[in-house]
XYZ file of C-alpha atoms in Angstrom:
566
model
C -72.795 -83.610 46.711
C -74.661 -83.576 43.377
C -74.070 -87.274 42.651
C -74.566 -88.446 46.082
C -78.035 -86.679 46.172
C -79.076 -88.746 43.062
C -79.200 -91.899 45.480
C -77.201 -94.068 43.128
C -74.740 -94.699 45.891
C -77.246 -95.641 48.436
C -77.292 -99.074 49.727
C -80.797 -98.927 51.562
C -82.830 -96.392 49.543
C -83.908 -93.070 50.484
C -84.837 -92.581 54.091
C -85.611 -88.564 54.061
C -86.468 -85.909 51.612
C -86.019 -82.328 52.015
C -87.098 -79.482 49.571
C -84.222 -76.936 49.424
C -84.176 -73.658 47.846
C -81.199 -70.974 47.497
C -80.111 -68.140 45.355
C -77.401 -68.088 42.782
C -76.125 -64.809 41.027
C -75.139 -64.932 37.382
C -75.061 -62.871 34.352
C -77.407 -65.787 32.767
C -80.921 -64.696 31.798
C -83.607 -67.378 31.553
C -86.641 -67.231 29.355
C -90.000 -68.248 30.564
C -89.431 -71.981 31.399
C -87.171 -73.323 34.271
C -84.078 -75.318 33.378
C -84.846 -78.816 35.119
C -81.685 -81.142 35.432
C -80.884 -84.177 37.236
C -79.103 -82.012 39.796
C -81.963 -79.486 40.506
C -84.086 -76.732 38.769
C -82.859 -73.404 37.787
C -85.557 -70.672 37.653
C -85.061 -67.081 36.462
C -86.534 -64.105 38.701
C -86.958 -61.308 36.236
C -85.262 -59.792 33.171
C -84.256 -56.355 34.615
C -80.747 -55.602 33.761
C -79.378 -55.034 37.322
C -80.996 -58.173 38.569
C -78.552 -60.957 38.849
C -80.528 -63.491 40.950
C -81.595 -66.991 39.959
C -83.346 -69.523 42.076
C -82.192 -72.889 42.540
C -84.158 -75.651 43.908
C -83.707 -79.554 44.454
C -84.867 -82.230 46.515
C -82.399 -83.303 48.968
C -82.176 -87.147 49.591
C -80.706 -88.710 52.659
C -80.088 -92.341 52.751
C -82.207 -94.447 55.044
C -80.289 -95.598 58.177
C -80.095 -99.188 59.160
C -81.700 -98.707 62.449
C -83.600 -95.582 63.635
C -83.865 -92.141 61.775
C -80.145 -91.499 61.922
C -78.343 -88.294 63.069
C -78.558 -86.313 59.983
C -81.489 -84.033 59.055
C -80.146 -82.106 56.192
C -77.052 -80.561 54.684
C -78.669 -77.287 53.980
C -78.480 -75.621 50.525
C -75.169 -74.176 50.694
C -73.016 -77.276 49.417
C -75.406 -77.986 46.534
C -75.335 -74.122 45.572
C -71.546 -74.320 45.510
C -71.355 -77.560 43.426
C -74.088 -76.551 41.092
C -72.745 -73.178 40.443
C -69.322 -74.603 39.369
C -71.321 -77.102 36.948
C -73.474 -74.123 35.649
C -70.457 -71.774 34.964
C -68.791 -74.484 33.202
C -71.569 -75.835 31.160
C -73.052 -72.494 30.168
C -69.689 -70.721 29.812
C -71.061 -67.966 32.150
C -70.281 -66.542 35.738
C -72.374 -68.223 38.356
C -71.647 -67.996 41.895
C -73.399 -67.965 45.255
C -71.579 -64.657 45.874
C -73.229 -61.692 44.455
C -70.126 -59.317 45.138
C -67.997 -61.922 43.237
C -70.376 -61.874 40.271
C -70.226 -57.982 40.242
C -66.566 -57.930 40.260
C -66.060 -60.478 37.382
C -68.492 -58.624 35.278
C -66.959 -55.212 35.924
C -65.635 -53.332 32.671
C -62.908 -51.853 34.731
C -59.278 -52.937 34.667
C -58.482 -55.589 37.289
C -55.595 -56.372 39.441
C -54.240 -58.965 36.939
C -54.027 -56.727 33.908
C -54.919 -53.284 32.351
C -57.851 -54.971 30.682
C -60.859 -56.496 32.432
C -61.480 -60.143 32.411
C -64.213 -59.657 29.534
C -61.195 -58.787 27.286
C -59.802 -62.195 27.728
C -63.087 -64.482 27.021
C -65.636 -63.197 24.705
C -68.888 -64.739 26.083
C -68.140 -65.620 29.804
C -68.084 -62.120 31.298
C -70.892 -60.570 29.148
C -73.407 -58.300 31.001
C -76.107 -60.529 29.819
C -76.285 -63.960 28.411
C -79.760 -64.880 27.219
C -80.029 -68.655 27.130
C -81.652 -70.349 24.195
C -83.567 -73.558 24.204
C -80.373 -75.144 22.618
C -78.264 -74.040 25.390
C -80.597 -75.336 28.040
C -80.746 -78.763 26.466
C -77.008 -79.117 26.225
C -76.724 -77.989 29.735
C -79.586 -80.590 30.846
C -77.534 -83.276 28.819
C -74.294 -82.489 30.325
C -75.524 -82.670 33.755
C -77.230 -86.091 33.152
C -73.990 -87.502 31.691
C -71.993 -86.117 34.710
C -73.988 -87.505 37.383
C -74.275 -90.803 35.477
C -70.467 -91.497 35.553
C -69.051 -93.942 38.106
C -67.825 -92.179 41.198
C -63.935 -92.244 40.283
C -64.645 -90.602 36.954
C -67.307 -88.157 38.583
C -64.858 -87.012 41.175
C -62.171 -86.617 38.566
C -64.676 -84.534 36.224
C -65.869 -82.463 39.043
C -62.090 -81.600 40.149
C -61.333 -80.652 36.560
C -64.531 -78.627 36.360
C -63.775 -76.712 39.621
C -60.079 -76.173 38.586
C -61.164 -74.593 35.214
C -63.775 -72.386 36.807
C -61.142 -71.162 39.462
C -58.792 -70.412 36.654
C -61.443 -68.296 34.792
C -62.191 -66.490 38.193
C -58.404 -65.774 38.633
C -58.392 -63.656 35.362
C -59.622 -61.117 37.994
C -56.293 -61.010 39.926
C -53.522 -63.140 38.454
C -53.201 -64.113 34.697
C -50.353 -66.611 35.383
C -52.398 -68.492 37.900
C -55.498 -68.521 35.538
C -53.553 -69.866 32.682
C -51.866 -72.716 34.875
C -55.160 -73.724 36.399
C -56.741 -74.119 32.966
C -53.866 -76.230 32.029
C -53.927 -78.111 34.998
C -57.609 -78.974 34.771
C -56.871 -81.325 31.895
C -53.525 -82.524 33.220
C -55.356 -83.954 36.360
C -57.593 -86.006 33.879
C -54.539 -87.059 31.763
C -52.595 -88.466 34.935
C -55.450 -90.621 36.138
C -57.099 -91.787 32.999
C -54.957 -91.605 29.964
C -53.702 -95.383 30.536
C -50.284 -93.915 29.469
C -47.370 -96.654 29.533
C -43.957 -94.883 29.988
C -41.089 -95.978 27.877
C -37.343 -95.337 28.253
C -37.683 -92.706 25.484
C -39.961 -90.778 27.559
C -37.493 -89.931 30.032
C -35.838 -86.534 29.632
C -32.946 -86.598 27.119
C -30.661 -84.726 29.488
C -31.021 -87.597 32.026
C -31.477 -90.455 29.614
C -28.182 -90.074 27.742
C -25.932 -90.078 30.853
C -27.577 -93.166 32.135
C -27.162 -94.936 28.911
C -23.545 -94.146 28.652
C -22.992 -95.328 32.397
C -24.807 -98.595 31.498
C -23.013 -99.056 28.218
C -20.790 -101.766 29.655
C -23.383 -103.312 31.788
C -25.254 -106.562 30.735
C -28.437 -106.115 28.925
C -30.297 -107.483 31.779
C -28.748 -105.112 34.379
C -29.254 -102.106 32.100
C -32.985 -103.217 31.689
C -33.494 -103.574 35.501
C -31.758 -100.107 36.044
C -33.979 -98.360 33.431
C -37.166 -99.909 34.786
C -36.140 -98.830 38.400
C -35.871 -95.270 37.061
C -38.853 -95.319 35.077
C -40.932 -96.631 38.156
C -40.299 -93.534 40.073
C -40.012 -90.944 37.340
C -42.751 -88.508 36.211
C -41.829 -88.900 32.761
C -42.607 -86.142 30.159
C -45.912 -85.057 31.610
C -46.116 -82.649 28.746
C -46.342 -85.336 26.339
C -49.002 -87.113 28.317
C -51.121 -83.747 28.488
C -50.739 -83.286 24.578
C -51.690 -86.896 24.097
C -54.679 -86.661 26.239
C -56.031 -83.601 24.680
C -55.541 -84.742 21.175
C -57.290 -88.095 21.964
C -60.458 -86.217 23.171
C -60.765 -83.848 20.249
C -62.275 -84.939 16.985
C -62.346 -83.009 13.443
C -65.418 -81.150 14.559
C -63.294 -79.022 16.672
C -61.802 -77.455 13.864
C -65.138 -76.984 11.903
C -67.595 -75.750 14.674
C -66.200 -72.339 14.638
C -67.302 -69.191 13.061
C -64.450 -66.904 11.537
C -66.396 -63.956 13.431
C -65.135 -65.386 16.664
C -61.584 -64.882 16.047
C -58.667 -66.717 14.876
C -58.909 -70.474 15.783
C -55.667 -72.644 16.098
C -55.149 -74.738 13.008
C -54.861 -78.439 13.365
C -51.140 -78.601 12.292
C -50.396 -75.818 14.840
C -52.197 -77.784 17.877
C -49.304 -79.780 19.001
C -46.931 -77.064 19.223
C -49.767 -74.872 20.900
C -50.267 -77.487 23.539
C -46.469 -77.757 24.063
C -46.222 -74.143 24.562
C -49.203 -74.039 27.010
C -47.644 -76.742 29.262
C -44.326 -74.999 29.199
C -46.121 -71.657 30.213
C -47.825 -73.502 32.938
C -44.381 -74.958 34.258
C -42.529 -71.687 33.931
C -45.160 -69.961 36.156
C -45.463 -72.796 38.489
C -41.728 -73.246 39.117
C -40.296 -69.878 38.601
C -43.197 -67.367 38.493
C -42.341 -66.472 34.981
C -44.641 -63.883 33.618
C -46.797 -64.701 30.597
C -45.995 -63.358 27.091
C -47.292 -59.903 26.395
C -49.407 -61.030 23.573
C -51.191 -63.011 26.226
C -51.522 -60.360 28.770
C -52.483 -57.591 26.245
C -55.459 -59.159 24.367
C -56.352 -57.986 20.907
C -59.961 -59.200 20.123
C -60.661 -62.638 21.128
C -58.334 -64.707 18.916
C -57.769 -68.343 19.940
C -54.018 -68.167 18.910
C -51.164 -66.058 18.981
C -47.677 -66.224 18.167
C -44.591 -65.864 20.246
C -41.204 -66.258 18.477
C -43.002 -67.849 15.461
C -44.555 -70.579 17.673
C -48.389 -71.119 17.959
C -49.643 -70.061 21.444
C -53.112 -70.453 22.679
C -54.700 -67.463 24.151
C -57.128 -67.479 27.109
C -59.740 -67.838 24.527
C -58.208 -70.764 22.785
C -57.134 -72.417 25.964
C -60.764 -72.052 27.699
C -62.413 -73.549 24.571
C -59.996 -76.231 24.265
C -60.264 -77.186 28.004
C -64.120 -77.039 28.160
C -64.226 -79.290 24.861
C -61.833 -81.901 26.449
C -63.643 -82.121 29.717
C -67.146 -82.446 27.974
C -65.651 -85.159 25.856
C -64.226 -87.059 28.893
C -67.793 -86.780 30.599
C -69.578 -88.003 27.332
C -67.158 -90.839 26.896
C -66.888 -92.026 30.665
C -68.432 -95.315 31.813
C -72.007 -94.683 32.989
C -73.499 -96.629 35.816
C -77.061 -96.752 37.430
C -75.969 -98.064 40.838
C -72.653 -98.234 42.436
C -71.443 -99.749 45.874
C -69.492 -96.972 47.360
C -68.747 -95.725 50.601
C -69.486 -92.028 50.279
C -69.825 -91.034 53.768
C -66.592 -89.225 54.254
C -67.222 -87.138 51.010
C -70.557 -85.666 52.242
C -70.334 -81.945 52.857
C -69.476 -81.113 56.637
C -67.928 -84.366 57.413
C -64.492 -84.151 58.941
C -62.226 -87.011 59.653
C -60.394 -86.489 63.066
C -57.990 -88.477 65.293
C -59.890 -89.657 68.323
C -58.437 -88.825 71.703
C -56.170 -91.393 72.998
C -58.311 -92.440 75.984
C -60.705 -94.088 73.313
C -58.086 -96.439 71.982
C -54.828 -96.514 73.774
C -56.081 -99.397 76.078
C -57.899 -101.520 73.644
C -56.680 -105.112 73.232
C -53.419 -105.318 71.463
C -53.817 -107.728 68.453
C -50.758 -106.938 66.381
C -46.983 -106.374 67.781
C -46.489 -103.426 65.391
C -49.446 -101.527 66.799
C -47.440 -100.952 70.063
C -45.677 -97.750 68.655
C -49.162 -96.243 68.223
C -50.151 -97.282 71.717
C -46.790 -95.662 72.884
C -47.668 -92.379 71.240
C -51.070 -92.477 72.875
C -49.499 -92.944 76.359
C -46.976 -90.154 75.848
C -49.774 -87.738 75.003
C -51.529 -88.822 78.199
C -48.299 -88.361 80.375
C -47.766 -84.809 78.890
C -51.467 -83.905 79.769
C -51.247 -85.116 83.350
C -47.841 -83.645 83.844
C -48.901 -80.270 82.612
C -51.990 -80.339 84.850
C -54.257 -79.977 81.765
C -58.040 -79.969 82.733
C -59.405 -83.421 82.595
C -56.261 -85.092 81.828
C -56.088 -88.494 83.008
C -53.908 -91.725 82.550
C -55.682 -94.718 81.004
C -55.525 -98.068 82.813
C -53.285 -100.013 80.402
C -52.949 -103.188 82.440
C -55.434 -105.197 80.479
C -53.718 -104.220 77.260
C -50.278 -104.920 78.801
C -51.146 -108.715 79.247
C -51.295 -108.854 75.395
C -47.650 -107.315 75.453
C -46.631 -109.946 78.006
C -48.265 -112.662 75.950
C -46.864 -111.518 72.402
C -43.257 -110.136 73.525
C -41.376 -113.393 73.175
C -42.807 -114.032 69.509
C -42.386 -110.451 68.387
C -39.887 -109.282 65.777
C -36.676 -107.317 66.789
C -38.095 -104.339 65.121
C -41.192 -104.367 67.394
C -39.610 -105.226 70.669
C -38.250 -101.871 71.629
C -41.873 -100.091 71.244
C -43.530 -102.971 73.309
C -40.960 -102.787 76.034
C -41.078 -98.959 76.216
C -44.824 -99.095 76.541
C -44.996 -101.774 79.154
C -42.042 -100.336 81.341
C -42.870 -96.714 81.100
C -46.441 -97.208 82.139
C -45.400 -99.506 85.069
C -42.715 -96.794 86.264
C -45.073 -93.847 86.267
C -47.818 -95.198 88.267
C -47.566 -96.250 91.833
C -46.017 -99.582 92.754
C -49.386 -101.102 93.821
C -50.902 -100.450 90.287
C -48.113 -102.200 88.450
C -48.531 -105.520 86.628
C -48.018 -108.378 89.006
C -45.368 -109.889 86.649
C -43.439 -106.485 85.999
C -40.346 -107.443 87.693
C -39.913 -110.896 85.853
C -40.976 -109.197 82.431
C -38.156 -106.827 82.845
C -35.481 -109.397 83.795
C -36.611 -111.502 80.797
C -36.952 -108.852 78.122
C -34.656 -106.032 79.127
C -32.368 -106.803 76.134
C -34.923 -104.694 74.063
C -32.890 -101.663 75.010
C -29.603 -103.063 74.952
C -29.121 -101.380 71.392
C -30.111 -97.732 71.257
C -33.235 -97.054 69.576
C -35.822 -94.318 69.117
C -38.317 -96.186 71.403
C -35.645 -96.317 73.967
C -34.650 -92.897 73.664
C -38.246 -91.846 74.482
C -38.893 -94.030 77.268
C -35.358 -93.531 78.988
C -35.724 -89.613 78.657
C -38.767 -89.847 80.731
C -37.235 -92.276 83.166
C -34.030 -89.996 83.538
C -31.921 -93.100 82.446
C -30.808 -91.902 79.078
C -27.349 -90.896 80.631
C -26.519 -94.289 80.484
C -26.048 -94.434 76.954
C -22.669 -93.210 75.235
C -22.899 -89.521 74.381
C -22.469 -90.162 70.494
C -25.280 -92.723 70.547
C -27.530 -90.473 72.307
C -27.066 -87.834 69.670
C -27.459 -90.353 66.913
C -30.757 -91.335 68.159
C -31.959 -87.889 68.564
C -30.985 -87.115 64.976
C -32.425 -90.333 63.829
C -35.755 -89.572 65.761
C -36.272 -86.242 63.876
C -35.290 -87.631 60.679
C -38.103 -90.227 60.501
C -40.621 -88.748 62.858
C -43.077 -87.954 60.202
C -42.548 -91.449 58.262
C -44.268 -94.667 58.917
C -41.566 -96.009 60.649
C -41.028 -93.001 63.030
C -42.304 -92.334 66.572
C -44.680 -89.357 66.573
C -44.201 -88.189 70.173
C -45.786 -84.820 71.358
C -43.910 -81.766 70.924
C -43.277 -81.391 74.512
C -41.501 -84.756 74.456
C -39.392 -83.678 71.562
C -38.224 -80.603 73.539
C -37.762 -82.744 76.684
C -35.282 -85.053 74.675
C -33.245 -81.973 73.316
C -32.963 -80.474 76.880
C -31.911 -83.900 78.237
C -29.055 -84.094 75.563
C -28.313 -80.589 76.253
C -27.689 -81.244 79.900
C -25.345 -83.894 78.925
C -23.315 -81.849 76.598
C -23.140 -79.326 79.620
C -21.704 -81.952 81.825
C -19.074 -82.713 79.021
C -18.438 -79.082 78.618
C -19.329 -79.252 74.914
C -21.020 -75.713 75.288
C -21.587 -74.914 71.478
C -23.496 -78.306 71.249
C -25.360 -77.567 74.494
C -26.625 -74.294 73.201
C -27.531 -75.933 69.808
C -29.788 -78.341 71.527
C -31.429 -75.770 73.739
C -31.993 -73.917 70.523
C -33.555 -77.209 69.025
C -35.801 -77.574 72.109
C -37.011 -73.810 71.469
C -37.824 -74.613 67.856
C -39.339 -77.962 68.593
C -41.924 -76.355 70.817
C -42.393 -72.747 69.185
C -43.853 -70.151 71.655
C -42.992 -71.734 74.904
C -42.024 -69.014 77.307
C -39.918 -71.095 79.599
C -37.869 -72.179 76.756
C -37.480 -68.894 75.301
C -36.214 -67.641 78.565
C -33.904 -70.519 78.943
C -32.507 -69.618 75.418
C -32.265 -65.858 76.437
C -30.556 -66.182 79.741
C -28.369 -69.027 78.536
C -25.689 -69.962 81.101
C -23.017 -72.703 80.756
C -22.906 -73.318 84.373
C -26.568 -73.685 85.043
C -27.668 -77.341 85.020
C -30.896 -78.052 82.648
C -33.730 -79.993 84.276
C -36.249 -80.836 81.562
C -38.851 -81.425 84.004
C -38.538 -78.178 85.764
C -38.315 -76.193 82.520
C -41.402 -77.893 80.801
C -43.682 -78.831 83.650
C -43.070 -76.156 86.318
C -44.882 -76.773 89.771
C -48.172 -75.071 89.669
C -48.077 -71.666 91.905
C -49.217 -72.027 95.363
C -52.815 -71.467 96.187
C -53.747 -68.460 98.114
């Protein structure tokens, strides 16, 4: 929200301005002058030790709408408080939050859940009771905020993501040291993967995978070997640790080893840095994948040294990792491309905006312009059918006849891949409405294109289940399509039917297994139905009172008739 509020992404200028004010809580203590930044103004309240409150003010800018005043009056101060508190925590190396209770907990000198030591024992400055800001501190922060907001949108979002991740890591010192260390490493890793420009080579592939492949390709032609290696590289996350180390070292200069007072503890030496970074990434991976605890020399701090040693190898402490991470992120911001104006659709990134799928009645009957959209329309029709059959309040079936005229027009030239969905959509609608509401050319269309269902398909499975015609398929083909349906359901080529339809298809197959006296398979499909529609009382009862001699009618189970009115 902070960068959006600058107006640099607005296409039509500022249409409304609101003066907003809120309260942040912090261990920062300001002197007499407020800190005026491009993201708002920070003011102190008083210097009493027990007072943690700061005032944050800004002018909220809302873009002018093309017609009329628009619908947005204000976002309120809350999203700006959250974003600014993260930037201030990072920039000042302090605790800043809209939540007073969180600040109290972080500043406590008592041992935390994560360790016998409080957070202040891991980071020298961050958790002090009081941090009195100097004019130099304020000037550096103003410069940091200016550079941050001046970044192009892609780099700004990446920088904010890294800042939030770092601050979250600092806060996790309160309850989980492994998470804290992992998040600090991940803050830079996210930048490295998006902005390092790293070109992977075959030598970057893990040796344990690379050598067997080399042996297997030793007798292949050079061209074949090259193509196989390129295919592996295209899908391989090669040596992320190497990319992390390379990104860090590329964003450090010699001043990193010079702007340091020996009173601050033992810093990492230049010749130790690569190994220390290697160990940091390894600790992150061990915790992330195996929940391995950190070495004792990290979890039992001694002073505020920046480096310790485990098995003679240099390892960054929390103090060392924090300074390194903050330095790299700041350098990324300083070097990043700055723009005064950028064409960018920020609407979906505003606070309080949620993207949600529109209900099917708003789109299912729209003109069909592409054959491959028929599958989505079929999903919309299925959702409406389930609503109507369940007697849901306000449920209704959209009149699809205008859109089905497009299906009639496009069917002959559609690809074999799209024809089953188009045919299922057309037939299913026409057979669930009364005969007087059917398409005039329904019978002729079915006669001409019925071969779309000759081969078993997922779309055919769904439609024929609804029409109680799936029994015409061989039992094995029926089972294969059920398995295929669930396997690809969540993929782009799958059909995403309502859960009730999933259960109906399982019950239809269960009944066929009953008729074939394959009772184990019958029971398995009933269980699949229960697990496809969790919590459905009728399915649970069917499973509990399972009887091999009792026919299963999916309509009766899933759509029982309403009780008679009194």
